[in-house]
Coordinates of C-alpha atoms in Angstrom, one line a residue:
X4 CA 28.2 -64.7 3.2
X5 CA 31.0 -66.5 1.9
X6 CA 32.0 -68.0 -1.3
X7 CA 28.8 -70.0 -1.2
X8 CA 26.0 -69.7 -3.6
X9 CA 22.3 -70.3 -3.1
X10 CA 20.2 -73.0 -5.0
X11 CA 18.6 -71.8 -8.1
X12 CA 15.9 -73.4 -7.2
X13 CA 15.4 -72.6 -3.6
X14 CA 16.9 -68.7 -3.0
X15 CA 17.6 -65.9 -5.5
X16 CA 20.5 -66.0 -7.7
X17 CA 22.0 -63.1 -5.4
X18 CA 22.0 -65.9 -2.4
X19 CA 19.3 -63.5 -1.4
X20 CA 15.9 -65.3 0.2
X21 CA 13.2 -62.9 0.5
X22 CA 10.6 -64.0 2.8
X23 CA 7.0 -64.6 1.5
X24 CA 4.9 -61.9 2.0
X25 CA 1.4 -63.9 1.3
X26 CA 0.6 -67.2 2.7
X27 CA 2.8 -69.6 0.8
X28 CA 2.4 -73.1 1.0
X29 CA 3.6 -76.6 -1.0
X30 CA 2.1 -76.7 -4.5
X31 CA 0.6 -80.0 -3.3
X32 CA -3.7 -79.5 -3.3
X33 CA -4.1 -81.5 -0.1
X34 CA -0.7 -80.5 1.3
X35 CA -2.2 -76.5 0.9
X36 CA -6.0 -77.6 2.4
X37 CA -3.8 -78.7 5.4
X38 CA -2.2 -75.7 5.7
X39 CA -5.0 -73.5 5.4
X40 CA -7.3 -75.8 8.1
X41 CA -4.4 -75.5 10.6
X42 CA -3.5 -72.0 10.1
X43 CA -5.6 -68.9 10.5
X44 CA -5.3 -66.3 8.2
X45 CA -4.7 -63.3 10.1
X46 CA -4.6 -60.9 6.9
X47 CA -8.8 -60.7 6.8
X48 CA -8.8 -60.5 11.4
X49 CA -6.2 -57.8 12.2
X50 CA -7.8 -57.7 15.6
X51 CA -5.5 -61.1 16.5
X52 CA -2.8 -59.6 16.7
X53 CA -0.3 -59.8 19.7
X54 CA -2.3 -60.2 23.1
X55 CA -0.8 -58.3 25.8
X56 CA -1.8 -58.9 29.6
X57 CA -0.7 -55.3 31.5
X58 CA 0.7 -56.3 34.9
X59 CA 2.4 -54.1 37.3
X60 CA 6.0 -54.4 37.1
X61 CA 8.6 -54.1 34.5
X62 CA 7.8 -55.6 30.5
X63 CA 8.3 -59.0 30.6
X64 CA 7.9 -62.3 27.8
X65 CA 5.8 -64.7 28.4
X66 CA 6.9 -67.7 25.7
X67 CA 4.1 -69.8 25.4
X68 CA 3.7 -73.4 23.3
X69 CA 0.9 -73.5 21.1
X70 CA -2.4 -75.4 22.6
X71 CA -3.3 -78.1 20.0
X72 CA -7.2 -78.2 18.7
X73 CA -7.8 -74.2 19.7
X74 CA -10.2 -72.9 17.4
X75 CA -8.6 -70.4 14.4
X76 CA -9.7 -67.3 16.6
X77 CA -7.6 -68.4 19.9
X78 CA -4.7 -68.8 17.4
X79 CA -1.8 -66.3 18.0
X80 CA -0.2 -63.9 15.3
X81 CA 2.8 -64.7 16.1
X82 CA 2.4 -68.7 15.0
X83 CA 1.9 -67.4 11.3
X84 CA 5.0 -65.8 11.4
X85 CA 6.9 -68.8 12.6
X86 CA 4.6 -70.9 10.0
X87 CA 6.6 -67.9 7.3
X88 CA 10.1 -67.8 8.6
X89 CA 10.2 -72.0 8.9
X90 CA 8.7 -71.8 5.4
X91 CA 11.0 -69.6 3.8
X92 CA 14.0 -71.6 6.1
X93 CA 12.7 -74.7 4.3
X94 CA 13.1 -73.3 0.6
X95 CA 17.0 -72.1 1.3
X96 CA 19.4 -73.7 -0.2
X97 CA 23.2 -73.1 -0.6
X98 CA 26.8 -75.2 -0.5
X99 CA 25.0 -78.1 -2.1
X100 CA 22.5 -78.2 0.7
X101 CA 19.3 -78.1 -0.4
X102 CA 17.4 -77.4 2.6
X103 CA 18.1 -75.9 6.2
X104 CA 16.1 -78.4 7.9
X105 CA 17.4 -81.7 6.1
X106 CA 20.4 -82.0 8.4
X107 CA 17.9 -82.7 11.1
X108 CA 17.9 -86.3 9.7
X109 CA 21.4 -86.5 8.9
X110 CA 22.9 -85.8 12.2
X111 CA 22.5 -86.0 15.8
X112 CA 22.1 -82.7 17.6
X113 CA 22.7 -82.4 21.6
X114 CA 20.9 -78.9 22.0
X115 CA 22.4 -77.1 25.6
X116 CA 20.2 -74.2 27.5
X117 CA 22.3 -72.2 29.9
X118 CA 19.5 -72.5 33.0
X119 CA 22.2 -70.4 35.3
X120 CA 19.6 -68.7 37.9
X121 CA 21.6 -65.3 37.3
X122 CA 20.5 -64.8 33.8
X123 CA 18.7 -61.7 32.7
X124 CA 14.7 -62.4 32.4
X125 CA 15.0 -61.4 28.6
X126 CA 18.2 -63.7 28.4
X127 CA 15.6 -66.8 29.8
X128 CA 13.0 -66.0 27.5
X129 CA 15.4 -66.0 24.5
X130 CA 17.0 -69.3 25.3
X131 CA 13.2 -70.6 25.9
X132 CA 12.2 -69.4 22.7
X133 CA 14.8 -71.0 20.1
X134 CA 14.6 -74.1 22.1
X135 CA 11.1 -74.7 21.7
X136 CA 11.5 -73.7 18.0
X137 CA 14.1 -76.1 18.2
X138 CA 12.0 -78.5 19.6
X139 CA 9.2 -78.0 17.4
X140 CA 11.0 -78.8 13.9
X141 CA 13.0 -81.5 15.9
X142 CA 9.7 -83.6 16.3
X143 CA 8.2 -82.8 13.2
X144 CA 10.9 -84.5 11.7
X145 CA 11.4 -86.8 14.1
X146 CA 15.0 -86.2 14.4
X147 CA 17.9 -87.6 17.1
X148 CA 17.7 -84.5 19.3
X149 CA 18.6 -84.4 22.9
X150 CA 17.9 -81.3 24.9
X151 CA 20.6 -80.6 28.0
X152 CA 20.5 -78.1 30.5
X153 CA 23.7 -76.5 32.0
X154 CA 22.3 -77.5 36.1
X155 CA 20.0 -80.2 36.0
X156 CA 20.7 -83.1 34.7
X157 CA 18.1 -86.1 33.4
X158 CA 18.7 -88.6 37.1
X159 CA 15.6 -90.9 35.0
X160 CA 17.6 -91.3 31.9
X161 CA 17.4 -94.8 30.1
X162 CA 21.2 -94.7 30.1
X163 CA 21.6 -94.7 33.4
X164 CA 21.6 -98.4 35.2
X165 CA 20.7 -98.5 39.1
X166 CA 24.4 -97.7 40.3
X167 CA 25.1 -95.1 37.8
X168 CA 21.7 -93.6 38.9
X169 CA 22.9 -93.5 42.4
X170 CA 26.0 -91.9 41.6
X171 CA 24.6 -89.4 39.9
X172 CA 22.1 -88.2 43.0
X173 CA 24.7 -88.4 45.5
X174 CA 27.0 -85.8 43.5
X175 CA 24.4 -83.8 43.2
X176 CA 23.7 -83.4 46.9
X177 CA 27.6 -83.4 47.5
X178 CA 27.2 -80.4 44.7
X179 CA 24.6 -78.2 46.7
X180 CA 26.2 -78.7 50.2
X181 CA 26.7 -74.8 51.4
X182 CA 30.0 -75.6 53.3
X183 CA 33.1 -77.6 53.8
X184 CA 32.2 -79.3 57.3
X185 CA 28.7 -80.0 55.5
X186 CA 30.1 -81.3 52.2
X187 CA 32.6 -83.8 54.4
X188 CA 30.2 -85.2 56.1
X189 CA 27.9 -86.2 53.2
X190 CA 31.4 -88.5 51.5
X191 CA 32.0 -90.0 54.6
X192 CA 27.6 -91.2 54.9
X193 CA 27.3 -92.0 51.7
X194 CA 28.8 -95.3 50.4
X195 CA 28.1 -94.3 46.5
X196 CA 30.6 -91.0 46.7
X197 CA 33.0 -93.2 48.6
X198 CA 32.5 -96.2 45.2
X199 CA 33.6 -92.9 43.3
X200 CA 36.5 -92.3 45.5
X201 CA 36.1 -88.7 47.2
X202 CA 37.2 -90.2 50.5
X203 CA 40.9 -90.8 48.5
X204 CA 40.3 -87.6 46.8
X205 CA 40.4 -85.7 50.5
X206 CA 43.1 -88.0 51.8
X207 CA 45.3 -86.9 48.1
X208 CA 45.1 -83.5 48.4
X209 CA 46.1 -83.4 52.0
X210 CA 44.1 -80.2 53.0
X211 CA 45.5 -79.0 56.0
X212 CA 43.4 -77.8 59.0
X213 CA 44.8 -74.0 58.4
X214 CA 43.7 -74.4 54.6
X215 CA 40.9 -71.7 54.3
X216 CA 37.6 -73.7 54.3
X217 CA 36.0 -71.9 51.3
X218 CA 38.9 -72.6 49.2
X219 CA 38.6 -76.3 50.1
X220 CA 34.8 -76.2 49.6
X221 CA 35.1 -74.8 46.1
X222 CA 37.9 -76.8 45.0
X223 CA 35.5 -80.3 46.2
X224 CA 33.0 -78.5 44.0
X225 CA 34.5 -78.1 40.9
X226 CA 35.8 -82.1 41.1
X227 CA 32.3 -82.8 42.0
X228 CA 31.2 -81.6 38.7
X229 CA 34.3 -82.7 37.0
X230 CA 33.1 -86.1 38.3
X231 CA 29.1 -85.6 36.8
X232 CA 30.6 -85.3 33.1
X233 CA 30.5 -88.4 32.3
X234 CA 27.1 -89.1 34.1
X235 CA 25.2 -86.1 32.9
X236 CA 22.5 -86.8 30.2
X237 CA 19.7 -85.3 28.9
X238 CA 16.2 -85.7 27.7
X239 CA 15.5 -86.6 24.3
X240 CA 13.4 -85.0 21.8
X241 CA 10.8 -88.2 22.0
X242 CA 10.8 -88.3 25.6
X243 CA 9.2 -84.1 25.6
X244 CA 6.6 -82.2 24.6
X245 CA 7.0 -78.4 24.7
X246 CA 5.3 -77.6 27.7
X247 CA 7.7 -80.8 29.5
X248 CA 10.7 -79.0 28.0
X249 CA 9.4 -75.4 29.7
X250 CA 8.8 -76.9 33.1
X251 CA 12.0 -78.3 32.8
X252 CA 13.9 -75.2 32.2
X253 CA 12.2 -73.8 34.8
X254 CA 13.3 -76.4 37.1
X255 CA 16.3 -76.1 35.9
X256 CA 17.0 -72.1 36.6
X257 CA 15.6 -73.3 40.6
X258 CA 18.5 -75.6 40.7
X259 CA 21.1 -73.6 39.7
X260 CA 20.1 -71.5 42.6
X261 CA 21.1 -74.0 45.1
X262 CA 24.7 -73.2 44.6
X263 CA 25.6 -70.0 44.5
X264 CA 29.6 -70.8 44.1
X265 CA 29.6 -72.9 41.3
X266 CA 30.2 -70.8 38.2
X267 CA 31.6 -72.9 35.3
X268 CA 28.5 -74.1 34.0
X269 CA 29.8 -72.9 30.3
X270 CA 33.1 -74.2 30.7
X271 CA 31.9 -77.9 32.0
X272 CA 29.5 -77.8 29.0
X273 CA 32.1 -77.3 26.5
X274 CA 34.5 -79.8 27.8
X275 CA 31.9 -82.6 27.9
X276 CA 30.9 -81.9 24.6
X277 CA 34.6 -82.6 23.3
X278 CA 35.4 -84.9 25.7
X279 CA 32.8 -87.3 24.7
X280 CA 33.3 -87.0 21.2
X281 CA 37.4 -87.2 22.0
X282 CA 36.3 -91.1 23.5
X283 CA 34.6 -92.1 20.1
X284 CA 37.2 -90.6 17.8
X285 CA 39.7 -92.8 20.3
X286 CA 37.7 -95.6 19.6
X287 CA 38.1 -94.6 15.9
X288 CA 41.6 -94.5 16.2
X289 CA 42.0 -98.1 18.0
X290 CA 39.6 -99.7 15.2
X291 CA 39.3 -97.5 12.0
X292 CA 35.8 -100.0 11.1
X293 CA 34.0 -98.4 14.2
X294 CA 31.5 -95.8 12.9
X295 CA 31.1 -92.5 15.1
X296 CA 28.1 -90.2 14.5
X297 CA 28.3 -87.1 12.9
X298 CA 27.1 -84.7 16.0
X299 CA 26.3 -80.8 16.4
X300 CA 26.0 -79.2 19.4
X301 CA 23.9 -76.3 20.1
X302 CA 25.1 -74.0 22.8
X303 CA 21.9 -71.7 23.6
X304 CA 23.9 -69.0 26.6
X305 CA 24.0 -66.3 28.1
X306 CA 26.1 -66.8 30.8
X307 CA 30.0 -64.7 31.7
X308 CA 32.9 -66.7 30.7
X309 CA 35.4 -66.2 33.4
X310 CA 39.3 -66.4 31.9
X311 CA 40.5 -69.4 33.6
X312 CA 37.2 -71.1 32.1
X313 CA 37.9 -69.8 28.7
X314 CA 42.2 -71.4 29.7
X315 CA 40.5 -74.5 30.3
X316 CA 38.5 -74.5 27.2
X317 CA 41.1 -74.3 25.4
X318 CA 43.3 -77.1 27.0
X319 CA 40.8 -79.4 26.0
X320 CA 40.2 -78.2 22.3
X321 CA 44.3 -78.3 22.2
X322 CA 43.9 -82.3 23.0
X323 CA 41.3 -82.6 20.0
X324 CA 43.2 -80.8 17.7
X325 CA 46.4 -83.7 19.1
X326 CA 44.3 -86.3 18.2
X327 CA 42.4 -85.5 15.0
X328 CA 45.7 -84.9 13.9
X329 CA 46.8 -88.2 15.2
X330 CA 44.7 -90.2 13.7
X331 CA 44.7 -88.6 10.5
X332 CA 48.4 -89.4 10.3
X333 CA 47.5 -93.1 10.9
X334 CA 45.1 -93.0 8.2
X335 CA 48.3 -91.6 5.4
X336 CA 50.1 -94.6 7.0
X337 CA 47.9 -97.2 6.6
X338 CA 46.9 -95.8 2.9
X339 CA 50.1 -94.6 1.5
X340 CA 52.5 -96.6 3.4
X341 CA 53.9 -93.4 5.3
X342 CA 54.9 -91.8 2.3
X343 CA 52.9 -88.6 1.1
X344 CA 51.1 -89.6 -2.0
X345 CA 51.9 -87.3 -5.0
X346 CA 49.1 -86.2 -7.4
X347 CA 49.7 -83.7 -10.0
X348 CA 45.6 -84.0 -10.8
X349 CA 43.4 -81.9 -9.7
X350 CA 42.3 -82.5 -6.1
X351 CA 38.7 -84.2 -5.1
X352 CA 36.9 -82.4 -2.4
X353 CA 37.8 -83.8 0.6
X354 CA 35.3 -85.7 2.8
X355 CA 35.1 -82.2 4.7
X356 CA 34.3 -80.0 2.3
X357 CA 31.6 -82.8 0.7
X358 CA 29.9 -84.0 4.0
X359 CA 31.0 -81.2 6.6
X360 CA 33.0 -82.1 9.9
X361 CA 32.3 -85.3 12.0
X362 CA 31.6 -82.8 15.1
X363 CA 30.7 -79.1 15.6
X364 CA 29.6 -76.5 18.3
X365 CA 27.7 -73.6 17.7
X366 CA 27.1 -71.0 19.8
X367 CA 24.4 -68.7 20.0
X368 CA 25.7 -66.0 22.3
X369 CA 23.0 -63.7 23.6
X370 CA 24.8 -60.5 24.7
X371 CA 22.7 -58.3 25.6
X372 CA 23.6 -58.3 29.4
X373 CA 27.1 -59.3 28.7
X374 CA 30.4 -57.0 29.2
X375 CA 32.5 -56.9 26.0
X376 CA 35.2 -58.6 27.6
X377 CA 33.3 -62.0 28.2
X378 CA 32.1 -61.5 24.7
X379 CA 35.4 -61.2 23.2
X380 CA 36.6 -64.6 25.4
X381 CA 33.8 -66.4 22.8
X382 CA 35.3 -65.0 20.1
X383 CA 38.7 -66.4 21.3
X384 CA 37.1 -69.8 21.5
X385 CA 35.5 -69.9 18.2
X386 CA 38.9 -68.8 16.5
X387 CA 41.2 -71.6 18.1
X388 CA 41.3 -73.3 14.8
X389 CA 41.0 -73.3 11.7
X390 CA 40.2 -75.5 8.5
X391 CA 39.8 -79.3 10.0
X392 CA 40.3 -78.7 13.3
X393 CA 38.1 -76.1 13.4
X394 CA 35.0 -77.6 15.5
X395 CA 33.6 -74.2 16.6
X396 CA 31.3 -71.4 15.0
X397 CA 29.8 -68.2 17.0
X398 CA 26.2 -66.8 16.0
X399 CA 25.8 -63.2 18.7
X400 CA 22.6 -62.2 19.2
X401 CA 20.7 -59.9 21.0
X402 CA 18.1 -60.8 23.2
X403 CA 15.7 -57.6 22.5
X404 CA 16.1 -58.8 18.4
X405 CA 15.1 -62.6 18.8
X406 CA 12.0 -62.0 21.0
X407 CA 11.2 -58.8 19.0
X408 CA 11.9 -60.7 15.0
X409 CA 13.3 -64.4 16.2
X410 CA 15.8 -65.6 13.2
X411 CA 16.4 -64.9 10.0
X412 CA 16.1 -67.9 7.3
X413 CA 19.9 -67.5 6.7
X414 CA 20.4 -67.4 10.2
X415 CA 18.9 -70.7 11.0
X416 CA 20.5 -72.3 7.9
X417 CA 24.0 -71.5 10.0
X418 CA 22.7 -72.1 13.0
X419 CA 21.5 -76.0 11.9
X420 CA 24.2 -76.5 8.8
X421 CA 27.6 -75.0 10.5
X422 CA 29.4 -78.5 9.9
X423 CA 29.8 -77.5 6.3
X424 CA 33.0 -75.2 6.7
X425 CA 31.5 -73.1 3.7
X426 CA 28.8 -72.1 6.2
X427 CA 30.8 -72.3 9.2
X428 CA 32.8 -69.3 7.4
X429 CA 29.6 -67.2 6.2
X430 CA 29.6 -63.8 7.8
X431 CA 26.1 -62.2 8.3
X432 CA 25.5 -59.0 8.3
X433 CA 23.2 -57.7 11.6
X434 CA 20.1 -57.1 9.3
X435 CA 20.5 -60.8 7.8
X436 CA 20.8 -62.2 11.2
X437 CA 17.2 -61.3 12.1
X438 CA 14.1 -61.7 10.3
X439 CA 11.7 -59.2 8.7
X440 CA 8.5 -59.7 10.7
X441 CA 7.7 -58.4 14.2
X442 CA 6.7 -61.1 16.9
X443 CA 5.1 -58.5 18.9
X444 CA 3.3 -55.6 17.2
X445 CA 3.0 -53.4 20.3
X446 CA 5.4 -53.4 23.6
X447 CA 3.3 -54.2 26.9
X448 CA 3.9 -55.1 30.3
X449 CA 3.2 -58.9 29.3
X450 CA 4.2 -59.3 25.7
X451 CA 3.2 -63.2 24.8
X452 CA 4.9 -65.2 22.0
X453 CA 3.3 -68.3 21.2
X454 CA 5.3 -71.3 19.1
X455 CA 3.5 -73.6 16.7
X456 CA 1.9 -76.9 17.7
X457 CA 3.9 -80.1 16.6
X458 CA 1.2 -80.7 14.0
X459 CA 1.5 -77.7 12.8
X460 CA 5.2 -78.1 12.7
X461 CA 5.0 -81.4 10.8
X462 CA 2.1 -79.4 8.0
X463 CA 4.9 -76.7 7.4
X464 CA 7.4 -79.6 6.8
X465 CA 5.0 -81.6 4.5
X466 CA 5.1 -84.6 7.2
X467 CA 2.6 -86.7 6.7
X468 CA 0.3 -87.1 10.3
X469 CA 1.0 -91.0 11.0
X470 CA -2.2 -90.5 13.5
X471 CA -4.5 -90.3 10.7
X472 CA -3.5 -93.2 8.4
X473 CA -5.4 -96.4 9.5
X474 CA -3.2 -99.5 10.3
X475 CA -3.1 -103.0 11.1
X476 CA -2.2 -104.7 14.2
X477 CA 0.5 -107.1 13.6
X478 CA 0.1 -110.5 14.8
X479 CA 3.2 -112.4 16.6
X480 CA 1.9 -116.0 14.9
X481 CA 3.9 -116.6 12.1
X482 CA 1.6 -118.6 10.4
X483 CA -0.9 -116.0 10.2
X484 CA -1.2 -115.9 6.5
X485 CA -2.8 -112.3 6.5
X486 CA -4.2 -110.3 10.1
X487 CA -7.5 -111.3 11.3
X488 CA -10.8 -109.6 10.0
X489 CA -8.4 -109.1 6.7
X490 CA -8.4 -110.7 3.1
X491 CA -5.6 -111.1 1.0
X492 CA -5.7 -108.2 -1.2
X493 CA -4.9 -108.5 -4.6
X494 CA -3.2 -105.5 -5.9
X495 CA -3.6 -104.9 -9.9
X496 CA -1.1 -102.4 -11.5
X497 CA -2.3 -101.7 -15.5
X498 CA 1.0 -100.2 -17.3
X499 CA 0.5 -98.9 -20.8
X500 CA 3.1 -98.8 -23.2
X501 CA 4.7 -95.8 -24.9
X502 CA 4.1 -97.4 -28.9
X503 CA 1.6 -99.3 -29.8
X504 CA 1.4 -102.8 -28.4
X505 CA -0.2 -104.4 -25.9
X506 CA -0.5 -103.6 -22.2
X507 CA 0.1 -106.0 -19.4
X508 CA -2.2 -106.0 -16.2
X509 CA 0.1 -107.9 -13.4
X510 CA -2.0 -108.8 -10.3
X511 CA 0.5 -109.9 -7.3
X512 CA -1.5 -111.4 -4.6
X513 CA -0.2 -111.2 -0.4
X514 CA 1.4 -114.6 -0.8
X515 CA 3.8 -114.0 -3.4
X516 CA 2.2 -115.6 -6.6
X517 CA 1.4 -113.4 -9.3
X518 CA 0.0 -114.1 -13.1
X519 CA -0.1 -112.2 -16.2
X520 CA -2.4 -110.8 -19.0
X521 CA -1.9 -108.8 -22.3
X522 CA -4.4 -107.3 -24.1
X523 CA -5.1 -104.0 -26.2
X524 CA -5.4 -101.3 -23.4
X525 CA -5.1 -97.9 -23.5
X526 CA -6.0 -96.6 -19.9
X527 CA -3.2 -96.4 -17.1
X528 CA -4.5 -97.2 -14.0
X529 CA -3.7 -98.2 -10.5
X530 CA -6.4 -100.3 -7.8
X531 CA -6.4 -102.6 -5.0
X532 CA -9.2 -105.2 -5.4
X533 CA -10.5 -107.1 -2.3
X534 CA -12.2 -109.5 -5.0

């Protein structure tokens, strides 16, 4: 695990966390009644236990999202044990972070799902699974999350003016053209792949009429998504719901299928991830007062890495690793004059090891339909680089173990914290990486997982449910002195001193005014008046 320790307070001294084995909940009275009205205990009706549908065919996963307002009896036995894993998640602490989940506010996280049609069914439901769990504690906390998918990309995004938007649906009908007589005939129809200058791009290359047409046709193809990178966005955590985010994925898998030659889903994914953080870090470098976001990707795949994708992965990390170098160098300029400054003290952490890295992928690599040398082209990826320019960290899985257990606490504090480099170099053991529970207490032929609700996402996380607080509606008159049907309220707060003495009872009205009392009380209290 590293030289890092776990939180007194939140793990065992032994940076062991031992999962609860009752029904633990926040200490907080009205925090535990919501717990207890949203989740069913299943310890007093064993009989709700993992439903299985027997269907002819081979076993199969059916990943389900919760159904808000089902009665306690409909409830599945496998949303308790999400409600015990997140819980026990929450309460882990290590490397000064007190809480897996907080970096979900701290950071934005672009979450990828390999949706290649080739991958194994258990591979699908895998991917499915984490990314609604994903999902879930992303909207609990409300937290600036964008979901991705490897073949379809969001054509409706908000980031996408009218032209952009064109652009974007006429590469991806250049992209499924089956042929290279096909796939010329589409640039020279359509006026938006000419703006983006295919029609030079064929006249550049100078493909000659003995050229073999499927080495043409593949080459337009990979330019073609070479050309999407920039344009390709995704959905945001706000804009979904789970069962949006399923459908999606689904669509996604049916996409892929329309073309079959296109096999560098992986390798586009982790060049646009660097690529777009390589623009804002040039930005940085061109004016050091621009801020740039810390950001984690999520890489949820299954996919073969061929060896020319894992060649051109690495060109591209070699380019970051030139310019976070660069720019670091600018900054010893600007600060020391050029000249290495020479302390004999002992050092501060560096922003690094106090705050993590400005960017990070993370892999979760399910290989249980992989060969071991695609495997081992991962590995090659995620040990590029080390110390600062390491921006990459490996988590393999097997697909049988995260629809059988899902993740271990300690697993999901890696996955979600990896930007800390004390993290990033934690080494878990196969028993740590999984949980203790089992999702599915018998094998069927239809073995159903089911994922909390949101709400019961937010109960788990001790987020208050803005739905049930009453409100106000503001008015746009700004000489409304107070909303309408409303009277000022005047709000009393009676603070009692420590010694003897007199206390003061200070009553501030909505205006601003506010006048004061002393006399000999002994009583704290606090009250809102209408009167």
């Amino acid at each position: 695990m590293g030289n890092c320790g776990s939180n007194g307070m939140n793990a065992a001294a032994n940076g062991e966390q031992s999962l609860p084995n009752a029904r633990p909940g926040p200490p907080n009275a009205i925090m535990e009644n919501r717990m207890q009205e949203t989740f069913p205990d299943y310890t007093t009706e064993p009989s709700l236990g993992s439903k299985q549908q027997p269907v002819d065919g081979r076993p199969h996963f059916n990943i389900q999202p919760q159904k808000e307002g089902l009665p306690s009896y409909e409830l599945h036995n496998s949303v308790d044990i999400f409600r015990n894993i997140t819980i026990a998640a929450n309460n882990l602490g290590m490397c000064g972070i007190q809480s897996t989940f907080d970096v979900l506010r701290q950071r934005h996280f672009e979450v990828y799902m390999d949706s290649a049609h080739t991958l194994h069914k258990d591979t699908f439901s895998a991917i499915l699974l984490t990314a609604l769990y994903t999902l879930g504690n992303a909207k609990a906390k409300d937290s600036d999350m964008t979901f991705y998918f490897t073949s379809y990309p969001n054509t409706k995004s908000p980031s996408l003016s009218g032209e952009k938007r064109g652009w974007i649906k006429a590469l991806i009908k250049l992209w499924r053209t089956q042929n290279w007589p096909e796939a010329v005939q589409a640039i020279e129809n359509d006026r938006n792949l000419k703006d983006l200058g295919f029609d030079d791009w064929l006249r550049v290359n100078n493909f000659k009429d003995s050229d073999p047409d499927e080495e043409k046709h593949f080459k337009l193809l990979n330019h073609t998504r070479q050309t999407m990178v920039p344009l390709w966005h995704g959905w945001h955590q706000r804009e979904l719901d789970p069962d949006l985010l399923q459908a999606l994925f689904h669509t996604a898998l049916k996409a892929s299928r329309k073309q079959l030659k296109s096999l560098n889903s992986v390798r586009i994914t982790y060049e646009r991830s660097i690529k777009h953080y390589l623009r804002n870090f040039r930005d940085l470098r061109d004016d050091p007062t621009r801020e740039v976001a810390p950001t984690t990707i999520l890489f949820l795949v299954g996919s073969p890495l061929q060896p020319s994708e894992l060649n051109a992965i690495k060109l591209c990390q070699g380019e970051g690793k030139e310019l976070f170098r660069e720019i670091a160098q600018h900054k010893r300029q600007k600060l020391f004059g050029g000249r290495q400054k020479l302390n004999t003290e002992k050092q501060e952490p560096s922003e690094l090891d106090r705050t993590g890295s400005q960017f990070q992928i993370c892999t979760l690599l399910h290989t249980g339909h992989l060969d071991n040398p695609t495997i081992e082209r991962f590995k090659e990826i995620d040990n590029f680089a080390w110390g600062d320019d390491d921006i990459n960290d490996l988590l393999i899985v097997q697909e049988s173990d995260i629809l059988g257990k899902f993740l271990s606490p300690k697993a999901l504090f890696k996955l979600f914290n990896t930007h800390h480099p004390q993290v990033d170099q934690m080494e878990l053991a196969r028993n740590d990486i999984y949980s203790e529970y089992q999702l599915i207490a018998t094998f069927g032929d239809v073995n159903t997982i089911v994922v909390p609700t949101i709400k019961q996402f937010e109960v788990i996380h001790g987020i208050e449910d803005l739905d049930n607080l009453k409100g106000i509606e503001d008015s746009d008159d700004e000489n409304d002195a107070a909303p309408i049907g409303h009277k000022p309220c005047l709000a009393k707060v009676n603070v009692v001193a420590l010694a003897e003495g007199a206390s003061s009872v200070i009553a501030v009205d909505t205006m601003g005014s506010a006048k004061m009392a002393t006399g000999p009380k002994t009583e704290v209290n606090l009250w809102a008046s209408d009167e």
